[in-house]
Short mmCIF file of C-alpha atoms and ligand atoms in Angstrom, two decimals:
data_model
loop_
_atom_site.label_atom_id
_atom_site.label_comp_id
_atom_site.label_asym_id
_atom_site.label_seq_id
_atom_site.Cartn_x
_atom_site.Cartn_y
_atom_site.Cartn_z
CA MET K 1 -20.42 -12.69 4.99
CA ARG K 2 -20.92 -9.03 3.98
CA GLN K 3 -19.06 -5.93 5.10
CA ARG K 4 -19.40 -2.26 4.23
CA GLY K 5 -16.50 0.21 4.17
CA HIS K 6 -13.50 -1.61 5.53
CA ILE K 7 -12.60 -5.21 4.76
CA LYS K 8 -12.16 -6.94 8.12
CA ALA K 9 -10.98 -10.43 8.95
CA PRO K 10 -14.05 -12.66 8.55
CA GLU K 11 -12.69 -14.38 11.66
CA ASN K 12 -9.25 -15.16 13.08
CA TRP K 13 -6.27 -13.54 11.35
CA ILE K 14 -5.61 -11.53 8.20
CA ASN K 15 -2.63 -9.52 6.99
CA ASP K 16 -1.49 -8.21 3.57
CA PRO K 17 -3.87 -7.56 0.68
CA ASN K 18 -2.98 -9.81 -2.28
CA GLY K 19 -4.11 -10.04 -5.90
CA PHE K 20 -6.04 -6.75 -5.82
CA ILE K 21 -7.67 -6.44 -9.25
CA PHE K 22 -10.82 -5.38 -11.11
CA TYR K 23 -11.74 -8.53 -13.01
CA ASN K 24 -14.98 -9.72 -14.63
CA GLY K 25 -17.03 -6.84 -13.24
CA TYR K 26 -15.83 -7.22 -9.66
CA TYR K 27 -13.05 -5.92 -7.48
CA HIS K 28 -11.19 -8.85 -5.96
CA VAL K 29 -9.09 -8.54 -2.85
CA PHE K 30 -7.33 -11.65 -1.67
CA TYR K 31 -5.56 -11.48 1.64
CA GLN K 32 -3.09 -13.34 3.82
CA HIS K 33 -5.23 -15.41 6.14
CA PHE K 34 -4.74 -17.85 9.01
CA PRO K 35 -8.16 -19.46 9.42
CA TYR K 36 -7.63 -21.22 12.77
CA ALA K 37 -6.76 -18.54 15.33
CA PRO K 38 -6.51 -14.74 15.56
CA ARG K 39 -2.73 -14.84 15.13
CA TRP K 40 -0.29 -15.35 12.28
CA GLY K 41 0.27 -18.94 11.10
CA THR K 42 0.33 -21.09 7.95
CA MET K 43 -0.77 -18.68 5.27
CA HIS K 44 -3.81 -19.15 3.05
CA TRP K 45 -5.31 -16.61 0.64
CA GLY K 46 -8.76 -15.48 1.76
CA HIS K 47 -10.91 -13.81 -0.88
CA ALA K 48 -13.36 -10.89 -0.85
CA VAL K 49 -15.20 -9.29 -3.78
CA SER K 50 -17.03 -6.02 -4.35
CA LYS K 51 -18.87 -4.25 -7.17
CA ASP K 52 -18.07 -0.77 -5.90
CA LEU K 53 -15.12 -0.86 -3.44
CA VAL K 54 -17.64 -0.19 -0.65
CA HIS K 55 -19.77 -3.34 -0.19
CA TRP K 56 -17.61 -6.43 0.27
CA GLU K 57 -18.48 -10.08 0.38
CA HIS K 58 -16.10 -12.69 1.78
CA LYS K 59 -15.90 -15.73 -0.49
CA GLY K 60 -13.86 -18.07 1.69
CA ILE K 61 -10.42 -19.48 1.01
CA ALA K 62 -8.91 -19.27 -2.48
CA LEU K 63 -5.35 -20.59 -2.03
CA TYR K 64 -4.09 -23.09 0.50
CA PRO K 65 -0.99 -25.28 0.84
CA THR K 66 -1.06 -28.40 -1.34
CA LYS K 67 2.51 -28.77 -2.65
CA TYR K 68 5.91 -29.49 -1.12
CA ALA K 69 6.93 -25.99 -2.20
CA ASP K 70 4.01 -24.21 -0.48
CA GLN K 71 3.47 -26.74 2.30
CA ASN K 72 3.94 -24.09 5.00
CA GLY K 73 2.25 -21.15 3.40
CA CYS K 74 0.98 -19.28 0.40
CA PHE K 75 2.62 -15.93 1.04
CA SER K 76 1.78 -12.59 -0.55
CA GLY K 77 1.46 -11.87 -4.25
CA SER K 78 -0.59 -10.29 -6.98
CA ALA K 79 -2.97 -10.89 -9.89
CA VAL K 80 -3.22 -9.97 -13.55
CA GLU K 81 -5.80 -10.73 -16.20
CA HIS K 82 -4.79 -12.36 -19.48
CA GLU K 83 -7.15 -13.62 -22.19
CA GLY K 84 -10.06 -13.57 -19.77
CA LYS K 85 -8.30 -15.65 -17.11
CA LEU K 86 -7.10 -14.62 -13.70
CA TYR K 87 -3.40 -15.26 -13.09
CA LEU K 88 -2.38 -15.35 -9.43
CA TYR K 89 1.28 -15.08 -8.40
CA TYR K 90 2.46 -15.82 -4.88
CA THR K 91 5.35 -17.05 -2.78
CA GLY K 92 5.40 -20.69 -1.72
CA VAL K 93 7.08 -21.36 1.60
CA HIS K 94 8.55 -24.62 2.84
CA TYR K 95 9.89 -24.95 6.41
CA GLN K 96 13.10 -26.88 6.96
CA GLU K 97 12.72 -26.73 10.73
CA ILE K 98 9.29 -26.75 12.33
CA ASP K 99 8.46 -25.50 15.80
CA PRO K 100 7.29 -28.71 17.53
CA GLU K 101 5.03 -26.65 19.79
CA ASN K 102 3.36 -24.87 16.89
CA ILE K 103 3.64 -26.41 13.45
CA HIS K 104 2.46 -23.12 11.94
CA LYS K 105 5.79 -21.54 12.80
CA CYS K 106 9.27 -22.15 11.57
CA LEU K 107 12.30 -22.39 13.86
CA ASN K 108 15.52 -20.43 13.41
CA ASP K 109 14.33 -18.79 10.20
CA ARG K 110 14.99 -22.09 8.40
CA PHE K 111 12.64 -21.98 5.42
CA GLU K 112 12.85 -21.73 1.65
CA SER K 113 10.82 -19.53 -0.63
CA CYS K 114 9.93 -19.94 -4.28
CA GLN K 115 7.60 -18.09 -6.60
CA MET K 116 4.47 -19.84 -7.81
CA MET K 117 1.42 -19.21 -9.96
CA LEU K 118 -2.12 -20.50 -10.30
CA VAL K 119 -4.46 -19.70 -13.17
CA SER K 120 -8.16 -19.44 -12.44
CA GLU K 121 -10.61 -19.58 -15.36
CA ASP K 122 -13.15 -17.33 -13.71
CA GLY K 123 -11.94 -15.81 -10.42
CA GLU K 124 -14.30 -18.12 -8.54
CA HIS K 125 -12.62 -21.50 -8.77
CA PHE K 126 -9.02 -22.10 -7.76
CA ASP K 127 -7.68 -25.55 -8.47
CA ASN K 128 -5.06 -25.85 -5.74
CA LEU K 129 -4.31 -29.47 -6.59
CA ASP K 130 -3.77 -29.37 -10.33
CA LYS K 131 -3.21 -25.79 -11.43
CA LYS K 132 -0.25 -24.64 -9.36
CA ARG K 133 3.12 -24.20 -11.00
CA MET K 134 6.51 -23.20 -9.63
CA ILE K 135 7.97 -20.43 -11.78
CA ILE K 136 11.07 -19.31 -9.84
CA PRO K 137 12.75 -21.89 -7.58
CA PRO K 138 14.46 -20.89 -4.31
CA LEU K 139 17.44 -18.70 -5.22
CA ALA K 140 20.78 -20.46 -5.36
CA ASP K 141 23.13 -17.48 -5.41
CA PRO K 142 23.14 -15.36 -2.22
CA ARG K 143 24.71 -12.47 -4.13
CA ILE K 144 21.49 -12.20 -6.11
CA GLY K 145 19.06 -12.73 -3.29
CA ASN K 146 18.29 -14.62 -0.14
CA ARG K 147 16.99 -18.19 -0.46
CA THR K 148 14.75 -17.64 2.55
CA HIS K 149 13.78 -14.00 2.23
CA THR K 150 12.70 -13.47 -1.37
CA ARG K 151 8.99 -12.98 -1.84
CA ASP K 152 5.83 -11.08 -2.73
CA PRO K 153 5.71 -11.08 -6.57
CA LYS K 154 3.95 -8.04 -8.05
CA VAL K 155 3.29 -8.58 -11.77
CA TRP K 156 2.30 -5.97 -14.36
CA ARG K 157 2.07 -5.56 -18.11
CA GLY K 158 4.88 -3.37 -19.47
CA SER K 159 5.08 -1.92 -22.98
CA ASP K 160 6.52 -5.07 -24.58
CA ALA K 161 6.34 -7.86 -22.01
CA TRP K 162 5.20 -8.88 -18.53
CA TYR K 163 7.25 -7.77 -15.56
CA MET K 164 7.58 -8.93 -11.97
CA VAL K 165 9.22 -7.30 -8.99
CA LEU K 166 10.23 -9.32 -5.90
CA GLY K 167 11.35 -8.12 -2.49
CA SER K 168 14.61 -9.64 -1.33
CA SER K 169 17.70 -9.23 0.79
CA SER K 170 21.42 -9.53 0.21
CA GLN K 171 24.35 -8.61 2.46
CA GLU K 172 22.07 -7.34 5.23
CA GLN K 173 20.39 -4.92 2.84
CA GLY K 174 16.94 -4.93 1.27
CA LYS K 175 16.78 -5.18 -2.51
CA LEU K 176 14.46 -5.63 -5.47
CA LEU K 177 14.71 -8.26 -8.20
CA PHE K 178 13.01 -7.68 -11.56
CA TYR K 179 11.95 -10.51 -13.87
CA ARG K 180 10.60 -10.42 -17.42
CA SER K 181 8.30 -12.86 -19.24
CA GLU K 182 6.74 -13.11 -22.69
CA ASP K 183 4.07 -15.63 -21.73
CA LEU K 184 3.48 -15.21 -17.96
CA LYS K 185 5.01 -18.65 -17.33
CA GLU K 186 8.73 -18.51 -18.13
CA TRP K 187 10.46 -15.78 -16.14
CA LYS K 188 14.02 -14.47 -16.50
CA LEU K 189 15.94 -12.26 -14.12
CA ALA K 190 16.17 -8.87 -15.86
CA GLY K 191 17.53 -6.46 -13.27
CA GLN K 192 18.08 -5.68 -9.62
CA THR K 193 18.46 -2.68 -7.39
CA THR K 194 19.21 -1.78 -3.81
CA ARG K 195 19.94 1.22 -1.62
CA PRO K 196 21.48 1.44 1.85
CA GLY K 197 19.48 3.00 4.65
CA TYR K 198 16.21 1.17 4.04
CA GLY K 199 16.52 -1.84 6.35
CA TRP K 200 17.59 -5.44 5.73
CA MET K 201 14.67 -6.89 3.71
CA TRP K 202 12.08 -5.25 1.45
CA GLU K 203 8.61 -6.75 1.62
CA CYS K 204 5.70 -6.27 -0.77
CA PRO K 205 7.18 -4.02 -3.47
CA ASP K 206 4.75 -2.39 -5.89
CA TYR K 207 5.86 -0.34 -8.88
CA PHE K 208 3.59 1.71 -11.19
CA GLU K 209 3.09 5.06 -12.88
CA ALA K 210 0.57 7.70 -11.83
CA ASP K 211 0.21 11.28 -13.03
CA GLY K 212 3.23 10.75 -15.30
CA GLU K 213 5.48 9.86 -12.35
CA LYS K 214 7.09 6.54 -11.47
CA ILE K 215 6.25 5.36 -7.99
CA LEU K 216 7.56 2.61 -5.73
CA LEU K 217 5.71 1.40 -2.64
CA PHE K 218 7.63 -1.00 -0.42
CA SER K 219 7.79 -2.19 3.16
CA PRO K 220 11.36 -2.29 4.47
CA MET K 221 11.96 -4.46 7.56
CA GLY K 222 14.19 -3.16 10.32
CA PHE K 223 13.70 0.42 9.16
CA MET K 224 12.24 2.28 12.16
CA LYS K 225 14.70 2.13 15.01
CA ASP K 226 12.83 4.41 17.44
CA GLY K 227 11.99 1.52 19.78
CA ARG K 228 8.35 2.63 20.03
CA GLY K 229 6.68 -0.04 17.89
CA SER K 230 7.25 -2.16 14.81
CA GLU K 231 10.53 -1.60 12.96
CA ASP K 232 8.90 -2.59 9.65
CA MET K 233 7.27 0.34 7.88
CA ALA K 234 5.57 0.99 4.54
CA VAL K 235 7.17 3.82 2.56
CA CYS K 236 6.74 5.30 -0.89
CA THR K 237 8.94 7.34 -3.17
CA LEU K 238 9.24 8.64 -6.72
CA VAL K 239 11.83 6.59 -8.62
CA ASP K 240 13.52 6.39 -11.99
CA PHE K 241 12.84 3.14 -13.79
CA GLU K 242 13.94 1.99 -17.22
CA GLU K 243 11.97 -0.92 -18.52
CA GLU K 244 14.46 -2.19 -21.16
CA THR K 245 17.21 -2.68 -18.59
CA CYS K 246 14.99 -3.03 -15.52
CA SER K 247 17.16 -0.54 -13.71
CA MET K 248 15.69 1.49 -10.92
CA ARG K 249 17.15 4.38 -8.96
CA ILE K 250 15.72 4.79 -5.48
CA PRO K 251 16.36 8.17 -3.84
CA ASP K 252 17.18 8.87 -0.18
CA GLU K 253 14.01 10.88 0.28
CA TYR K 254 10.81 8.98 1.06
CA GLN K 255 7.36 9.53 2.48
CA PHE K 256 5.52 7.26 4.84
CA LEU K 257 2.58 5.73 3.11
CA ASP K 258 0.51 6.67 6.14
CA TYR K 259 1.64 8.72 9.12
CA GLY K 260 -0.29 6.60 11.65
CA LEU K 261 2.46 3.99 11.11
CA ASP K 262 -0.03 1.11 11.51
CA LEU K 263 -0.55 0.48 7.79
CA TYR K 264 1.68 -2.05 6.08
CA ALA K 265 2.12 -4.04 2.85
CA PRO K 266 0.12 -1.75 0.51
CA GLN K 267 -0.91 -3.02 -2.91
CA SER K 268 -2.32 -1.09 -5.85
CA THR K 269 -4.29 -1.82 -8.99
CA LEU K 270 -6.28 0.12 -11.60
CA ASP K 271 -9.94 0.70 -10.84
CA GLU K 272 -12.80 0.31 -13.32
CA GLN K 273 -12.05 3.78 -14.72
CA GLY K 274 -8.29 3.17 -14.92
CA ARG K 275 -7.41 5.19 -11.82
CA ARG K 276 -4.57 3.94 -9.63
CA THR K 277 -6.11 2.62 -6.38
CA MET K 278 -4.38 1.28 -3.29
CA ILE K 279 -5.28 -0.62 -0.15
CA ALA K 280 -3.12 -1.75 2.76
CA TRP K 281 -3.26 -3.88 5.89
CA LEU K 282 -3.96 -2.27 9.24
CA ARG K 283 -1.78 -3.93 11.89
CA MET K 284 -3.83 -4.39 15.05
CA PRO K 285 -2.14 -4.86 18.45
CA GLU K 286 -4.76 -7.36 19.64
CA ALA K 287 -7.81 -9.30 18.49
CA VAL K 288 -11.29 -7.79 18.76
CA ASP K 289 -13.37 -9.76 21.30
CA GLY K 290 -10.71 -12.46 21.04
CA LYS K 291 -12.21 -13.34 17.62
CA TRP K 292 -10.65 -11.47 14.73
CA ARG K 293 -7.56 -9.44 14.05
CA GLY K 294 -6.57 -7.40 10.98
CA MET K 295 -8.37 -5.18 8.51
CA MET K 296 -7.74 -3.17 5.32
CA CYS K 297 -7.78 0.61 5.05
CA LEU K 298 -10.39 2.20 2.82
CA PRO K 299 -9.43 2.07 -0.86
CA ARG K 300 -7.39 5.16 -1.74
CA GLY K 301 -6.34 6.86 -4.94
CA VAL K 302 -2.67 7.54 -5.67
CA GLU K 303 -1.96 11.02 -7.05
CA VAL K 304 1.16 13.11 -7.42
CA ARG K 305 0.75 16.81 -6.60
CA ASN K 306 3.90 18.95 -6.99
CA GLY K 307 6.19 15.97 -6.56
CA HIS K 308 4.33 14.81 -3.44
CA ILE K 309 2.52 11.44 -3.40
CA CYS K 310 -1.06 11.81 -2.10
CA PHE K 311 -3.58 9.14 -1.10
CA PRO K 312 -7.11 10.60 -1.28
CA VAL K 313 -9.94 8.31 -0.26
CA HIS K 314 -11.41 6.64 -3.36
CA PRO K 315 -14.28 8.75 -4.82
CA GLU K 316 -16.73 5.78 -4.66
CA VAL K 317 -16.00 5.43 -0.97
CA GLN K 318 -16.40 9.11 -0.23
CA LYS K 319 -19.71 9.11 -2.11
CA ALA K 320 -21.01 6.23 0.01
CA TYR K 321 -20.87 8.33 3.19
CA SER K 322 -23.64 10.61 1.98
CA ARG K 323 -26.39 10.81 4.65
CA LYS K 324 -25.95 13.85 6.83
CA ILE K 325 -26.52 13.30 10.54
CA SER K 326 -26.13 15.49 13.60
CA SER K 327 -24.41 13.09 16.02
CA ALA K 328 -22.40 9.87 15.96
CA ALA K 329 -25.27 8.15 17.77
CA GLU K 330 -27.31 8.37 14.53
CA ALA K 331 -24.57 6.74 12.45
CA SER K 332 -24.90 3.34 10.81
CA GLU K 333 -23.15 0.32 12.38
CA ASP K 334 -20.48 0.62 9.72
CA GLY K 335 -19.27 4.04 10.75
CA TYR K 336 -19.29 7.67 9.69
CA ARG K 337 -17.21 10.52 8.30
CA ILE K 338 -16.55 13.86 9.99
CA SER K 339 -15.50 16.81 7.82
CA LEU K 340 -14.02 19.94 9.33
CA GLU K 341 -11.33 22.62 9.06
CA LEU K 342 -8.75 22.80 11.78
CA GLN K 343 -6.79 25.98 12.60
CA ASP K 344 -3.55 26.05 14.54
CA GLY K 345 -4.26 25.57 18.26
CA GLU K 346 -7.60 23.80 17.64
CA ALA K 347 -8.53 20.21 18.48
CA VAL K 348 -11.24 17.64 17.94
CA HIS K 349 -12.03 14.72 20.27
CA ILE K 350 -13.68 11.64 18.85
CA GLY K 351 -14.83 9.23 21.54
CA GLY K 352 -11.48 9.40 23.37
CA TYR K 353 -9.26 9.79 20.28
CA ARG K 354 -7.65 13.23 20.05
CA ILE K 355 -6.63 15.18 16.94
CA TRP K 356 -5.06 18.63 17.12
CA ARG K 357 -3.11 21.13 15.03
CA GLU K 358 0.03 22.81 16.26
CA ASP K 359 2.87 24.54 14.37
CA GLY K 360 1.07 23.62 11.19
CA ARG K 361 1.23 19.86 11.86
CA ILE K 362 -1.61 17.49 12.62
CA TYR K 363 -1.04 15.47 15.79
CA THR K 364 -3.02 12.54 17.15
CA ASP K 365 -3.15 10.64 20.42
CA ARG K 366 -4.97 7.31 20.87
CA SER K 367 -3.68 6.38 24.30
CA LEU K 368 -7.23 6.37 25.76
CA VAL K 369 -8.58 4.07 23.04
CA CYS K 370 -5.80 1.57 22.38
CA VAL K 371 -4.15 -1.29 24.22
CA GLN K 372 -0.66 -0.33 25.25
CA ASN K 373 1.31 -3.53 24.78
CA GLY K 374 4.32 -2.03 23.03
CA LYS K 375 3.19 -3.29 19.61
CA CYS K 376 2.11 0.09 18.29
CA ARG K 377 2.73 3.79 18.80
CA MET K 378 0.24 5.93 20.71
CA GLN K 379 1.03 9.33 19.15
CA ALA K 380 1.43 10.34 15.51
CA GLU K 381 2.11 13.50 13.54
CA THR K 382 2.26 14.69 9.94
CA PRO K 383 4.98 16.89 8.48
CA GLU K 384 4.06 20.58 8.38
CA VAL K 385 0.94 21.32 6.35
CA LYS K 386 1.53 24.67 4.68
CA GLU K 387 -1.95 25.57 3.48
CA ASP K 388 -5.33 25.46 5.17
CA CYS K 389 -6.09 22.21 6.81
CA GLN K 390 -9.26 20.39 5.76
CA LEU K 391 -9.85 17.05 7.48
CA ASP K 392 -12.06 14.13 6.52
CA VAL K 393 -12.07 11.66 9.38
CA TYR K 394 -13.53 8.19 8.72
CA VAL K 395 -14.51 6.53 11.96
CA ASP K 396 -15.19 2.83 12.35
CA LYS K 397 -15.37 0.90 15.65
CA ASN K 398 -11.79 -0.29 15.30
CA MET K 399 -10.22 2.13 12.84
CA ILE K 400 -9.84 5.88 12.41
CA GLU K 401 -8.53 7.35 9.16
CA ILE K 402 -7.72 11.06 8.94
CA TYR K 403 -7.33 12.44 5.41
CA VAL K 404 -5.58 15.81 5.52
CA ASN K 405 -6.33 18.03 2.51
CA ASN K 406 -7.77 15.21 0.45
CA GLY K 407 -4.90 12.80 1.02
CA GLU K 408 -1.89 15.11 1.18
CA TYR K 409 -1.20 13.15 4.36
CA VAL K 410 -3.19 10.36 5.96
CA ILE K 411 -3.08 9.08 9.54
CA SER K 412 -4.77 5.71 10.15
CA HIS K 413 -5.00 3.94 13.48
CA ALA K 414 -6.41 0.84 15.07
CA VAL K 415 -8.62 1.76 18.05
CA TYR K 416 -10.53 -0.16 20.70
CA GLY K 417 -13.52 0.92 22.79
CA LEU K 418 -14.16 4.23 21.04
CA GLY K 419 -16.93 6.35 22.59
CA SER K 420 -19.59 8.22 20.63
CA GLU K 421 -18.96 11.77 21.85
CA ILE K 422 -17.56 14.21 19.28
CA ARG K 423 -16.26 17.55 20.58
CA LEU K 424 -14.62 20.35 18.62
CA GLU K 425 -12.38 22.81 20.45
CA GLY K 426 -12.27 25.45 17.77
CA THR K 427 -14.06 28.13 15.82
CA GLY K 428 -15.31 26.15 12.82
CA THR K 429 -18.16 23.71 12.41
CA LEU K 430 -18.10 20.05 11.69
CA GLU K 431 -20.32 17.93 9.51
CA ILE K 432 -21.06 14.24 9.97
CA TYR K 433 -22.09 11.80 7.25
CA THR K 434 -22.94 8.13 7.30
CA PHE K 435 -24.11 5.44 4.84
CA GLU K 436 -27.52 5.54 3.15
CA ASP K 437 -29.41 2.57 4.53
C1 LIG D 1 4.27 -8.79 4.95
C2 LIG D 1 4.61 -10.26 4.85
C3 LIG D 1 5.03 -10.63 3.44
C4 LIG D 1 4.76 -12.11 3.39
C5 LIG D 1 3.49 -12.20 4.22
C6 LIG D 1 3.39 -13.44 5.05
O1 LIG D 1 3.41 -8.51 6.01
O2 LIG D 1 5.59 -10.62 5.81
O3 LIG D 1 6.37 -10.30 3.12
O4 LIG D 1 4.56 -12.57 2.10
O5 LIG D 1 3.47 -11.07 5.06
O6 LIG D 1 2.16 -13.50 5.69
#
């Protein structure tokens, strides 16, 4: 099955991107996948590949439960290449109490998590029966981390060894555990860090350098207490990190990864040219046509401009929306991009979705094009944008992404039943581009 632009669930359910990597001439995105219904359940890793970050092909299921340790799910993780092979790292989950009404769910949070790996020779074959290996058993000491809530290994090559960061929880606070390995198989705890004020458990940590800065992406649970939608939110921040001691200092200041507050569990890798590139899961409040639920945002760069982390759409993606058209009705099935400048007091309406600028901020309202079941927020806003405000809005049937000043801020939203009318209330002009067919 082929898709252009966004990666969408091939059917049923997907969540986090996993094992995002450029390997053997292809971009690989694995993803958390429940193949039996459009809702979360026993986790598998689905697999999609692309030559250019624009055209994607779903390759079916890569990882699935086969061991006692991952009997109830292959949770999130990452990939690295070593000596031509693809090394996948993930969290194996075993339920100690199963919901008798739905064996895909655990009761009373009674499950154990361990860290596992599987080596694939070619990125096409994944020997789930013979090639899995447990590398970090369920934690025994609650002062280090939670036996249940420790997961999502992100592995990278440091200057002298391999490193792994895990999200965990201890004493009602989220934390990170760092491990070091010489050979990708034997892992030793090398450091840990925490910080109050960021919720009780940190999911999907990702650490890397870009533009000479050290950056942490993570998804704290129980962080947003505004009662208007999910409490779990992806954030990013500049950090201090010392490799030798694996010590990290996390500041109080943070940015949201995306101000639409629908994106979650981001993961980054290096693209073919060595540029830091990120994708994330778009949480969707309900299934589309009762068939599929969950998609990924467009691949984005990660840049630091004056101490601010920016997420511009990836240049290959921007390039793909190259055919100029005069109305949304002429756009390809896969969507279109609108480019415009917005002054204070001006607005643009896109098929029922509203974007406007006021007091220097960009505001959005999707209440006409989204189910209101309490699972997501209807309105969003950016912090104040000081300079001029150039918008690139990528519109797909079920997702809108607004890039403000080339990624200074981004607002991404799930939408349903979008119309095709585009109306600008303002003085400027807007341009529309779609894919070359
Ligand atoms: C984040 C997350 C991860 C976990 C996975 C399970 O959305 O909860 O922490 O590994 O999803 O599907």
